[in-house]
mmCIF file of C-alpha atoms and ligand atoms in Angstrom:
data_model
loop_
_atom_site.group_PDB
_atom_site.id
_atom_site.type_symbol
_atom_site.label_atom_id
_atom_site.label_comp_id
_atom_site.label_asym_id
_atom_site.label_seq_id
_atom_site.Cartn_x
_atom_site.Cartn_y
_atom_site.Cartn_z
ATOM 1 C CA MET A 14 -91.696 -46.462 -121.035
ATOM 2 C CA SER A 15 -89.913 -46.161 -124.787
ATOM 3 C CA HIS A 16 -93.162 -44.296 -126.879
ATOM 4 C CA ASN A 17 -91.019 -44.937 -130.057
ATOM 5 C CA ARG A 18 -88.702 -42.215 -129.662
ATOM 6 C CA ILE A 19 -85.606 -42.150 -131.739
ATOM 7 C CA HIS A 20 -82.026 -41.478 -130.720
ATOM 8 C CA ASN A 21 -82.382 -37.458 -131.540
ATOM 9 C CA PHE A 22 -78.954 -35.981 -132.050
ATOM 10 C CA ASN A 23 -80.852 -32.646 -133.700
ATOM 11 C CA ALA A 24 -79.357 -29.245 -132.976
ATOM 12 C CA GLY A 25 -81.955 -27.266 -132.095
ATOM 13 C CA PRO A 26 -84.727 -27.241 -131.303
ATOM 14 C CA ALA A 27 -83.546 -30.411 -130.185
ATOM 15 C CA ALA A 28 -83.873 -33.599 -127.740
ATOM 16 C CA LEU A 29 -85.397 -32.777 -123.601
ATOM 17 C CA PRO A 30 -85.653 -35.553 -121.046
ATOM 18 C CA THR A 31 -88.123 -38.012 -121.555
ATOM 19 C CA SER A 32 -89.069 -37.811 -118.175
ATOM 20 C CA VAL A 33 -89.655 -33.859 -118.644
ATOM 21 C CA LEU A 34 -91.839 -34.968 -121.425
ATOM 22 C CA GLU A 35 -93.975 -36.953 -119.765
ATOM 23 C CA GLU A 36 -94.213 -34.491 -117.009
ATOM 24 C CA VAL A 37 -95.478 -31.775 -119.323
ATOM 25 C CA GLN A 38 -98.030 -34.745 -120.924
ATOM 26 C CA GLU A 39 -99.451 -35.561 -117.214
ATOM 27 C CA SER A 40 -100.290 -32.065 -116.572
ATOM 28 C CA LEU A 41 -101.346 -30.837 -119.798
ATOM 29 C CA LEU A 42 -104.942 -31.205 -119.186
ATOM 30 C CA ASN A 43 -104.336 -30.508 -115.127
ATOM 31 C CA PHE A 44 -101.826 -28.846 -114.076
ATOM 32 C CA LYS A 45 -101.771 -30.072 -110.049
ATOM 33 C CA GLY A 46 -105.141 -29.779 -109.524
ATOM 34 C CA SER A 47 -105.854 -26.376 -111.076
ATOM 35 C CA GLY A 48 -108.544 -27.629 -113.785
ATOM 36 C CA MET A 49 -106.196 -26.024 -116.185
ATOM 37 C CA SER A 50 -103.360 -26.032 -118.286
ATOM 38 C CA VAL A 51 -100.406 -23.976 -117.933
ATOM 39 C CA THR A 52 -101.086 -22.116 -121.146
ATOM 40 C CA GLU A 53 -104.362 -21.157 -119.518
ATOM 41 C CA ILE A 54 -103.208 -20.267 -116.541
ATOM 42 C CA SER A 55 -102.587 -16.021 -115.611
ATOM 43 C CA HIS A 56 -99.098 -15.336 -115.359
ATOM 44 C CA ARG A 57 -100.521 -12.888 -112.705
ATOM 45 C CA SER A 58 -101.146 -16.277 -110.450
ATOM 46 C CA LYS A 59 -99.654 -17.578 -107.332
ATOM 47 C CA GLN A 60 -99.854 -21.135 -109.702
ATOM 48 C CA PHE A 61 -97.164 -19.073 -112.506
ATOM 49 C CA ASP A 62 -95.487 -17.242 -110.006
ATOM 50 C CA ASP A 63 -94.228 -20.306 -108.280
ATOM 51 C CA ILE A 64 -93.309 -21.874 -111.501
ATOM 52 C CA ILE A 65 -90.789 -19.149 -112.382
ATOM 53 C CA ASN A 66 -89.387 -18.461 -109.686
ATOM 54 C CA ASP A 67 -88.531 -22.096 -108.889
ATOM 55 C CA ALA A 68 -87.385 -22.023 -112.580
ATOM 56 C CA VAL A 69 -84.978 -18.722 -111.648
ATOM 57 C CA GLU A 70 -84.169 -20.624 -108.085
ATOM 58 C CA ARG A 71 -82.928 -23.947 -109.278
ATOM 59 C CA THR A 72 -80.680 -22.022 -112.006
ATOM 60 C CA LYS A 73 -78.969 -20.237 -109.383
ATOM 61 C CA ARG A 74 -78.360 -23.281 -107.157
ATOM 62 C CA LEU A 75 -77.346 -24.913 -110.744
ATOM 63 C CA LEU A 76 -74.833 -22.338 -111.232
ATOM 64 C CA LYS A 77 -73.883 -20.926 -108.143
ATOM 65 C CA LEU A 78 -75.068 -17.362 -108.994
ATOM 66 C CA ASP A 79 -74.042 -15.370 -106.012
ATOM 67 C CA ASP A 80 -77.512 -12.314 -105.499
ATOM 68 C CA ARG A 81 -75.295 -9.986 -107.828
ATOM 69 C CA PHE A 82 -76.907 -12.006 -110.430
ATOM 70 C CA LYS A 83 -80.709 -12.127 -112.253
ATOM 71 C CA VAL A 84 -81.864 -14.640 -114.069
ATOM 72 C CA LEU A 85 -84.325 -13.095 -116.494
ATOM 73 C CA PHE A 86 -86.488 -14.725 -119.906
ATOM 74 C CA ILE A 87 -86.930 -12.997 -122.865
ATOM 75 C CA GLN A 88 -88.625 -14.027 -126.199
ATOM 76 C CA GLY A 89 -87.150 -13.528 -129.815
ATOM 77 C CA GLY A 90 -84.650 -16.124 -128.925
ATOM 78 C CA ALA A 91 -80.818 -15.895 -128.992
ATOM 79 C CA SER A 92 -80.840 -13.913 -131.995
ATOM 80 C CA MET A 93 -83.109 -11.030 -130.134
ATOM 81 C CA GLN A 94 -79.864 -10.141 -128.181
ATOM 82 C CA PHE A 95 -77.426 -9.935 -130.756
ATOM 83 C CA CYS A 96 -78.885 -6.416 -130.723
ATOM 84 C CA MET A 97 -80.097 -5.677 -127.352
ATOM 85 C CA ILE A 98 -76.574 -6.448 -125.856
ATOM 86 C CA PRO A 99 -74.492 -3.874 -127.436
ATOM 87 C CA MET A 100 -77.985 -1.676 -127.384
ATOM 88 C CA ASN A 101 -78.082 -1.919 -123.564
ATOM 89 C CA PHE A 102 -73.987 -1.575 -122.890
ATOM 90 C CA LEU A 103 -72.828 0.293 -125.604
ATOM 91 C CA GLY A 104 -74.308 3.629 -124.691
ATOM 92 C CA GLY A 105 -72.419 7.287 -125.298
ATOM 93 C CA ASN A 106 -69.132 6.075 -126.171
ATOM 94 C CA LYS A 107 -68.178 2.925 -124.971
ATOM 95 C CA SER A 108 -66.737 0.239 -127.872
ATOM 96 C CA ALA A 109 -66.521 -3.497 -127.211
ATOM 97 C CA ASP A 110 -64.454 -6.722 -128.213
ATOM 98 C CA TYR A 111 -65.589 -9.135 -129.812
ATOM 99 C CA VAL A 112 -64.222 -12.487 -130.765
ATOM 100 C CA ASP A 113 -65.180 -14.388 -134.667
ATOM 101 C CA THR A 114 -65.128 -18.325 -134.003
ATOM 102 C CA GLY A 115 -68.354 -18.711 -136.859
ATOM 103 C CA THR A 116 -71.683 -18.650 -137.934
ATOM 104 C CA TRP A 117 -73.681 -17.185 -134.940
ATOM 105 C CA SER A 118 -70.292 -14.847 -133.590
ATOM 106 C CA THR A 119 -70.398 -13.719 -136.946
ATOM 107 C CA LYS A 120 -74.387 -12.526 -136.593
ATOM 108 C CA ALA A 121 -73.492 -11.223 -133.225
ATOM 109 C CA ILE A 122 -71.153 -8.782 -134.780
ATOM 110 C CA LYS A 123 -73.212 -7.698 -137.495
ATOM 111 C CA GLU A 124 -76.204 -6.645 -135.318
ATOM 112 C CA VAL A 125 -73.589 -3.950 -133.743
ATOM 113 C CA GLU A 126 -72.444 -2.809 -136.903
ATOM 114 C CA ILE A 127 -75.928 -2.205 -138.466
ATOM 115 C CA GLN A 128 -76.228 0.439 -135.089
ATOM 116 C CA GLY A 129 -73.273 1.913 -135.941
ATOM 117 C CA LYS A 130 -71.378 0.925 -132.495
ATOM 118 C CA LYS A 131 -67.530 0.453 -131.843
ATOM 119 C CA ILE A 132 -66.084 -2.688 -131.637
ATOM 120 C CA ASN A 133 -63.013 -4.177 -132.144
ATOM 121 C CA VAL A 134 -62.792 -8.142 -133.740
ATOM 122 C CA VAL A 135 -60.205 -8.818 -131.570
ATOM 123 C CA ALA A 136 -59.696 -12.538 -132.735
ATOM 124 C CA SER A 137 -61.015 -14.456 -135.433
ATOM 125 C CA SER A 138 -60.685 -17.904 -136.547
ATOM 126 C CA LYS A 139 -62.041 -17.867 -140.331
ATOM 127 C CA ASP A 140 -58.316 -18.332 -141.505
ATOM 128 C CA LYS A 141 -59.344 -21.903 -140.705
ATOM 129 C CA ASN A 142 -63.076 -22.391 -141.911
ATOM 130 C CA TYR A 143 -63.632 -21.326 -137.840
ATOM 131 C CA SER A 144 -61.904 -25.006 -136.813
ATOM 132 C CA TYR A 145 -60.934 -23.571 -133.659
ATOM 133 C CA ILE A 146 -60.869 -21.246 -130.749
ATOM 134 C CA PRO A 147 -58.503 -18.506 -130.569
ATOM 135 C CA LYS A 148 -55.793 -18.470 -128.654
ATOM 136 C CA GLY A 149 -53.749 -16.226 -126.821
ATOM 137 C CA ILE A 150 -55.912 -12.807 -127.589
ATOM 138 C CA SER A 151 -55.411 -9.313 -126.419
ATOM 139 C CA PHE A 152 -58.580 -7.779 -124.897
ATOM 140 C CA ASN A 153 -58.643 -3.895 -124.819
ATOM 141 C CA LYS A 154 -58.400 -3.209 -121.123
ATOM 142 C CA ASP A 155 -61.122 -0.232 -121.576
ATOM 143 C CA ALA A 156 -63.684 -2.053 -123.625
ATOM 144 C CA ALA A 157 -67.227 -2.243 -122.064
ATOM 145 C CA TYR A 158 -67.066 -5.898 -122.621
ATOM 146 C CA VAL A 159 -65.962 -9.218 -124.337
ATOM 147 C CA HIS A 160 -68.638 -10.537 -126.151
ATOM 148 C CA LEU A 161 -67.721 -14.663 -127.053
ATOM 149 C CA THR A 162 -69.871 -17.648 -128.256
ATOM 150 C CA SER A 163 -68.543 -20.374 -125.990
ATOM 151 C CA ASN A 164 -69.953 -22.984 -128.118
ATOM 152 C CA ASN A 165 -70.097 -22.791 -132.192
ATOM 153 C CA THR A 166 -73.284 -25.239 -132.965
ATOM 154 C CA ILE A 167 -72.402 -25.128 -136.514
ATOM 155 C CA LYS A 168 -68.449 -24.925 -136.528
ATOM 156 C CA GLY A 169 -68.227 -27.885 -133.854
ATOM 157 C CA THR A 170 -65.878 -26.234 -131.268
ATOM 158 C CA GLN A 171 -66.208 -24.763 -127.721
ATOM 159 C CA TRP A 172 -64.266 -22.726 -125.453
ATOM 160 C CA ALA A 173 -62.483 -25.187 -123.165
ATOM 161 C CA SER A 174 -62.113 -22.720 -120.960
ATOM 162 C CA PHE A 175 -62.587 -18.875 -120.824
ATOM 163 C CA PRO A 176 -59.908 -16.057 -120.986
ATOM 164 C CA ASP A 177 -58.483 -13.893 -118.859
ATOM 165 C CA THR A 178 -59.817 -10.400 -120.342
ATOM 166 C CA ASN A 179 -58.588 -8.203 -117.500
ATOM 167 C CA ASN A 180 -61.340 -8.220 -115.601
ATOM 168 C CA VAL A 181 -63.767 -7.072 -118.280
ATOM 169 C CA PRO A 182 -66.997 -8.743 -118.265
ATOM 170 C CA ILE A 183 -67.791 -11.610 -120.394
ATOM 171 C CA VAL A 184 -70.753 -11.790 -122.463
ATOM 172 C CA SER A 185 -71.235 -14.825 -123.483
ATOM 173 C CA ASP A 186 -73.927 -16.649 -125.977
ATOM 174 C CA MET A 187 -73.948 -19.738 -124.409
ATOM 175 C CA SER A 188 -77.358 -21.130 -126.500
ATOM 176 C CA SER A 189 -76.036 -24.593 -127.096
ATOM 177 C CA ASP A 190 -73.950 -25.521 -124.590
ATOM 178 C CA ILE A 191 -75.428 -23.869 -121.073
ATOM 179 C CA MET A 192 -75.953 -26.477 -118.385
ATOM 180 C CA SER A 193 -74.231 -28.511 -119.491
ATOM 181 C CA ARG A 194 -70.750 -27.673 -117.183
ATOM 182 C CA PRO A 195 -70.375 -25.774 -114.121
ATOM 183 C CA LEU A 196 -69.005 -22.267 -115.154
ATOM 184 C CA ASP A 197 -66.490 -20.148 -112.939
ATOM 185 C CA MET A 198 -69.475 -17.113 -112.636
ATOM 186 C CA ASP A 199 -66.571 -14.231 -111.739
ATOM 187 C CA LYS A 200 -65.866 -13.701 -115.208
ATOM 188 C CA PHE A 201 -69.605 -12.908 -116.761
ATOM 189 C CA GLY A 202 -71.110 -10.056 -116.507
ATOM 190 C CA PHE A 203 -73.956 -11.800 -119.129
ATOM 191 C CA ILE A 204 -74.852 -14.684 -120.137
ATOM 192 C CA TYR A 205 -77.723 -15.599 -122.650
ATOM 193 C CA ALA A 206 -79.013 -18.777 -124.452
ATOM 194 C CA GLY A 207 -81.799 -19.785 -127.005
ATOM 195 C CA ALA A 208 -83.394 -22.968 -124.805
ATOM 196 C CA GLN A 209 -84.300 -24.756 -127.689
ATOM 197 C CA LYS A 210 -80.582 -26.457 -127.652
ATOM 198 C CA ASN A 211 -80.563 -27.556 -123.747
ATOM 199 C CA ILE A 212 -82.926 -26.426 -121.775
ATOM 200 C CA GLY A 213 -86.754 -26.183 -123.380
ATOM 201 C CA PRO A 214 -88.847 -24.722 -126.607
ATOM 202 C CA SER A 215 -87.801 -22.283 -128.675
ATOM 203 C CA GLY A 216 -89.036 -18.818 -128.652
ATOM 204 C CA LEU A 217 -87.409 -17.743 -124.963
ATOM 205 C CA CYS A 218 -83.825 -17.257 -124.022
ATOM 206 C CA MET A 219 -82.431 -17.348 -120.687
ATOM 207 C CA VAL A 220 -80.325 -14.293 -119.506
ATOM 208 C CA ILE A 221 -78.159 -14.457 -116.701
ATOM 209 C CA ILE A 222 -76.783 -10.278 -115.794
ATOM 210 C CA ARG A 223 -74.895 -9.095 -113.386
ATOM 211 C CA GLU A 224 -76.375 -6.488 -110.995
ATOM 212 C CA ASP A 225 -73.841 -3.697 -112.458
ATOM 213 C CA MET A 226 -74.284 -4.473 -115.747
ATOM 214 C CA LEU A 227 -77.637 -2.614 -114.719
ATOM 215 C CA SER A 228 -76.096 0.440 -114.741
ATOM 216 C CA MET A 229 -75.191 0.343 -118.550
ATOM 217 C CA VAL A 230 -78.250 0.497 -119.591
ATOM 218 C CA PRO A 231 -79.657 3.667 -121.382
ATOM 219 C CA ASP A 232 -82.800 5.151 -120.135
ATOM 220 C CA ASP A 233 -84.067 6.315 -123.541
ATOM 221 C CA LEU A 234 -84.052 3.160 -125.293
ATOM 222 C CA PRO A 235 -88.180 1.073 -125.695
ATOM 223 C CA SER A 236 -89.007 -0.194 -122.069
ATOM 224 C CA MET A 237 -89.000 -3.794 -124.243
ATOM 225 C CA LEU A 238 -85.211 -3.750 -125.286
ATOM 226 C CA LYS A 239 -83.973 -2.912 -122.075
ATOM 227 C CA TYR A 240 -82.635 -5.292 -119.532
ATOM 228 C CA SER A 241 -84.057 -3.088 -116.432
ATOM 229 C CA THR A 242 -87.451 -3.583 -117.649
ATOM 230 C CA TYR A 243 -87.077 -7.943 -117.368
ATOM 231 C CA SER A 244 -84.956 -7.038 -113.890
ATOM 232 C CA SER A 245 -87.575 -4.874 -112.723
ATOM 233 C CA LYS A 246 -90.448 -6.758 -113.094
ATOM 234 C CA ASN A 247 -89.319 -10.038 -112.989
ATOM 235 C CA SER A 248 -89.698 -11.014 -116.719
ATOM 236 C CA MET A 249 -92.949 -10.302 -115.879
ATOM 237 C CA TYR A 250 -93.604 -6.977 -117.796
ATOM 238 C CA ASN A 251 -95.457 -8.511 -120.025
ATOM 239 C CA THR A 252 -96.958 -11.610 -120.764
ATOM 240 C CA PRO A 253 -94.020 -13.989 -120.734
ATOM 241 C CA PRO A 254 -93.305 -17.089 -122.683
ATOM 242 C CA CYS A 255 -95.245 -19.004 -119.663
ATOM 243 C CA PHE A 256 -95.205 -22.292 -121.102
ATOM 244 C CA GLY A 257 -91.926 -22.593 -122.671
ATOM 245 C CA VAL A 258 -91.080 -21.144 -119.133
ATOM 246 C CA TYR A 259 -92.899 -23.817 -117.025
ATOM 247 C CA MET A 260 -90.788 -26.381 -119.243
ATOM 248 C CA VAL A 261 -87.273 -24.515 -118.204
ATOM 249 C CA GLN A 262 -88.453 -25.210 -115.067
ATOM 250 C CA LEU A 263 -88.759 -28.850 -115.823
ATOM 251 C CA VAL A 264 -85.505 -29.410 -117.185
ATOM 252 C CA MET A 265 -83.713 -27.611 -114.217
ATOM 253 C CA LYS A 266 -85.627 -29.623 -111.870
ATOM 254 C CA TRP A 267 -84.196 -32.480 -114.180
ATOM 255 C CA LEU A 268 -80.896 -31.702 -113.756
ATOM 256 C CA GLU A 269 -80.983 -31.116 -109.827
ATOM 257 C CA GLU A 270 -82.959 -34.041 -108.840
ATOM 258 C CA THR A 271 -82.061 -36.541 -111.779
ATOM 259 C CA ILE A 272 -78.603 -35.569 -112.817
ATOM 260 C CA GLY A 273 -77.153 -34.423 -109.536
ATOM 261 C CA GLY A 274 -76.363 -31.159 -110.672
ATOM 262 C CA LEU A 275 -73.558 -29.744 -113.179
ATOM 263 C CA GLU A 276 -70.144 -31.671 -112.382
ATOM 264 C CA LYS A 277 -72.033 -34.760 -112.892
ATOM 265 C CA MET A 278 -73.614 -33.616 -116.410
ATOM 266 C CA ASP A 279 -70.323 -32.410 -117.085
ATOM 267 C CA ALA A 280 -68.824 -36.338 -116.462
ATOM 268 C CA ILE A 281 -71.658 -37.729 -118.314
ATOM 269 C CA ASN A 282 -71.101 -35.209 -121.617
ATOM 270 C CA ARG A 283 -66.958 -35.464 -121.269
ATOM 271 C CA LYS A 284 -67.712 -39.424 -121.368
ATOM 272 C CA LYS A 285 -70.027 -39.232 -124.255
ATOM 273 C CA GLY A 286 -67.286 -37.063 -126.004
ATOM 274 C CA GLU A 287 -64.719 -39.652 -125.038
ATOM 275 C CA THR A 288 -66.444 -41.926 -126.922
ATOM 276 C CA LEU A 289 -66.995 -40.831 -129.940
ATOM 277 C CA TYR A 290 -63.915 -38.696 -130.562
ATOM 278 C CA GLY A 291 -62.260 -41.568 -129.666
ATOM 279 C CA PHE A 292 -63.910 -43.639 -131.801
ATOM 280 C CA MET A 293 -63.734 -41.189 -134.817
ATOM 281 C CA ASP A 294 -60.009 -41.139 -134.290
ATOM 282 C CA SER A 295 -58.739 -44.439 -134.304
ATOM 283 C CA SER A 296 -61.101 -44.794 -137.865
ATOM 284 C CA ASP A 297 -59.338 -43.441 -141.203
ATOM 285 C CA PHE A 298 -63.136 -43.394 -142.404
ATOM 286 C CA TYR A 299 -64.508 -40.750 -140.076
ATOM 287 C CA ASN A 300 -63.131 -37.640 -139.604
ATOM 288 C CA ALA A 301 -63.958 -34.859 -136.470
ATOM 289 C CA THR A 302 -63.336 -31.510 -138.233
ATOM 290 C CA ALA A 303 -62.465 -29.643 -135.718
ATOM 291 C CA GLU A 304 -59.294 -29.267 -134.203
ATOM 292 C CA PRO A 305 -58.325 -31.580 -131.113
ATOM 293 C CA ASP A 306 -58.352 -29.048 -128.224
ATOM 294 C CA SER A 307 -61.288 -27.277 -129.494
ATOM 295 C CA ARG A 308 -63.489 -30.368 -130.336
ATOM 296 C CA SER A 309 -66.826 -29.201 -128.744
ATOM 297 C CA LEU A 310 -68.503 -31.507 -126.410
ATOM 298 C CA MET A 311 -72.236 -30.382 -127.619
ATOM 299 C CA ASN A 312 -71.793 -30.463 -131.251
ATOM 300 C CA VAL A 313 -69.901 -33.184 -132.844
ATOM 301 C CA THR A 314 -69.010 -32.484 -136.923
ATOM 302 C CA PHE A 315 -67.420 -34.556 -139.108
ATOM 303 C CA ARG A 316 -66.924 -35.994 -142.316
ATOM 304 C CA LEU A 317 -67.068 -38.665 -144.434
ATOM 305 C CA PRO A 318 -64.707 -39.221 -147.780
ATOM 306 C CA SER A 319 -66.986 -38.385 -150.246
ATOM 307 C CA GLU A 320 -70.269 -36.397 -149.871
ATOM 308 C CA ASP A 321 -72.107 -39.498 -151.338
ATOM 309 C CA LEU A 322 -71.632 -41.760 -148.830
ATOM 310 C CA GLU A 323 -72.377 -38.820 -145.933
ATOM 311 C CA LYS A 324 -75.928 -38.954 -147.539
ATOM 312 C CA LYS A 325 -76.233 -42.842 -147.739
ATOM 313 C CA PHE A 326 -74.569 -42.404 -143.708
ATOM 314 C CA ILE A 327 -77.439 -40.188 -142.833
ATOM 315 C CA ASP A 328 -80.269 -41.774 -144.369
ATOM 316 C CA GLU A 329 -79.259 -45.308 -142.857
ATOM 317 C CA ALA A 330 -78.788 -43.979 -139.726
ATOM 318 C CA GLN A 331 -82.104 -42.106 -140.133
ATOM 319 C CA LYS A 332 -83.679 -45.943 -141.022
ATOM 320 C CA ASN A 333 -82.076 -47.383 -138.019
ATOM 321 C CA GLY A 334 -83.757 -44.626 -135.118
ATOM 322 C CA LEU A 335 -80.788 -42.446 -135.465
ATOM 323 C CA GLY A 336 -81.807 -39.003 -136.103
ATOM 324 C CA GLY A 337 -80.728 -35.590 -136.858
ATOM 325 C CA LEU A 338 -76.676 -36.269 -138.304
ATOM 326 C CA LYS A 339 -77.149 -33.574 -141.272
ATOM 327 C CA GLY A 340 -74.310 -31.149 -140.854
ATOM 328 C CA HIS A 341 -75.702 -28.017 -140.773
ATOM 329 C CA ARG A 342 -76.798 -26.382 -144.401
ATOM 330 C CA SER A 343 -74.361 -23.988 -144.598
ATOM 331 C CA VAL A 344 -71.217 -26.073 -144.461
ATOM 332 C CA GLY A 345 -72.492 -29.179 -145.158
ATOM 333 C CA GLY A 346 -71.372 -32.827 -143.718
ATOM 334 C CA CYS A 347 -72.511 -34.729 -140.346
ATOM 335 C CA ARG A 348 -72.900 -33.335 -137.187
ATOM 336 C CA ALA A 349 -74.386 -35.296 -133.982
ATOM 337 C CA SER A 350 -75.375 -33.319 -131.267
ATOM 338 C CA ILE A 351 -74.985 -35.127 -127.872
ATOM 339 C CA TYR A 352 -76.796 -32.086 -125.440
ATOM 340 C CA ASN A 353 -77.580 -32.895 -122.364
ATOM 341 C CA ALA A 354 -80.756 -34.728 -122.668
ATOM 342 C CA THR A 355 -79.285 -37.319 -125.163
ATOM 343 C CA GLY A 356 -77.763 -40.177 -123.087
ATOM 344 C CA GLN A 357 -74.819 -42.262 -123.485
ATOM 345 C CA ASP A 358 -77.143 -45.226 -124.699
ATOM 346 C CA ALA A 359 -77.309 -42.591 -128.282
ATOM 347 C CA VAL A 360 -73.946 -41.918 -128.345
ATOM 348 C CA ASP A 361 -72.886 -46.015 -128.186
ATOM 349 C CA ALA A 362 -75.919 -46.679 -130.242
ATOM 350 C CA LEU A 363 -74.503 -44.013 -132.723
ATOM 351 C CA VAL A 364 -70.737 -45.181 -132.505
ATOM 352 C CA ASP A 365 -72.067 -49.161 -133.312
ATOM 353 C CA PHE A 366 -74.059 -47.732 -136.479
ATOM 354 C CA MET A 367 -71.009 -46.113 -137.583
ATOM 355 C CA LYS A 368 -68.760 -49.041 -136.979
ATOM 356 C CA GLU A 369 -71.118 -51.346 -139.179
ATOM 357 C CA PHE A 370 -71.644 -48.578 -142.041
ATOM 358 C CA GLU A 371 -67.682 -48.636 -141.818
ATOM 359 C CA LYS A 372 -67.099 -51.923 -142.984
ATOM 360 C CA LYS A 373 -69.982 -52.378 -145.694
ATOM 361 C CA ASN A 374 -68.936 -48.875 -146.948
ATOM 362 C CA GLY A 375 -65.102 -48.488 -146.048
HETATM 363 C C1 PLP B 428 -78.910 -21.795 -132.381
HETATM 364 C C2 PLP B 428 -78.875 -20.955 -131.566
HETATM 365 C C3 PLP B 428 -78.738 -18.848 -132.232
HETATM 366 C C4 PLP B 428 -80.210 -19.116 -132.559
HETATM 367 O O1 PLP B 428 -81.150 -18.988 -131.995
HETATM 368 P P1 PLP B 428 -82.506 -18.569 -132.138
HETATM 369 O O2 PLP B 428 -83.003 -18.808 -130.560
HETATM 370 O O3 PLP B 428 -83.042 -19.322 -133.001
HETATM 371 O O4 PLP B 428 -82.758 -16.855 -132.588
HETATM 372 C C5 PLP B 428 -77.355 -18.325 -132.019
HETATM 373 N N1 PLP B 428 -76.492 -19.090 -130.862
HETATM 374 C C6 PLP B 428 -75.927 -20.010 -130.692
HETATM 375 C C7 PLP B 428 -74.602 -20.708 -130.485
HETATM 376 C C8 PLP B 428 -76.969 -20.864 -131.254
HETATM 377 O O5 PLP B 428 -76.270 -22.211 -131.134
#
């Protein structure tokens, strides 16, 4: 069963459940007796219809989405959404509120500015190197939407709860924490997530859109850049990334049938976070970089006493079967990404290694 797989702490593309990969492997040459791989089947076939519809239905059940919400699959990763969102929702003279919590938020803001659309950056945590989530923000009542990044993959911070926005719909980049916890969908008009962190392979983005948001889409956009095109064609206006959608379907099945839903997933993730942060809080050698009330349960960023020790730590961890612990190149340090598919066993193994490393080098 182990297939010599390492404990994978990569930030993205990242670990997927081994059972999902085994099912993909098993079906690779002959999907359900069709004599074909999923990548060789027509996207107009009954077989593929069943795959995409099951992926959508499972997503709806997991997040308890009511019928107002549509689940779409769009190519171009999460980054494509940075430009599509203002194109679709800031027609006319509309304006949006953005919260800047680091790299990905900053990129989302830049893509609005390129288009010359109006936004207000209503809060930023740049003053402290993005180590916290801003509080007590006042939002504009007439904003078309409020954009925020629910989990900051690079800075290691996460919104523990979502702010009150005067009923202005929240548009959230959930690339690195989608499906990690249940959501109160009343606040959200739009959610997007590049698949490669928590739900599948890179290249496709899951989009969840509330129907009324579709009425904001201007007519004069190119078809491929309009949410209404994807919504009216069940994400199959053109050929969708079929294999990626198939893998997302299997991950949703794993979440429902093996994990038992998002409350259970959340409890597992909290325990993992407590194990790792709890250990670091008891040590003077490892220092978590995010402020305690803003800590991410998905990307745990931390520093050691020196850069030399960090390098040694990352190298030795790799030799001990613990991979992907290097911080993002823009911030340095260390980062353990502990997404859904990286289990408590991996976190326990990491903490054991950290204790040993501290003993020898502290
Ligand atoms: C990885 C990531 C992105 C970029 O995703 P791509 O699919 O590479 O475009 C955007 N936002 C967040 C929060 C991410 O973690």
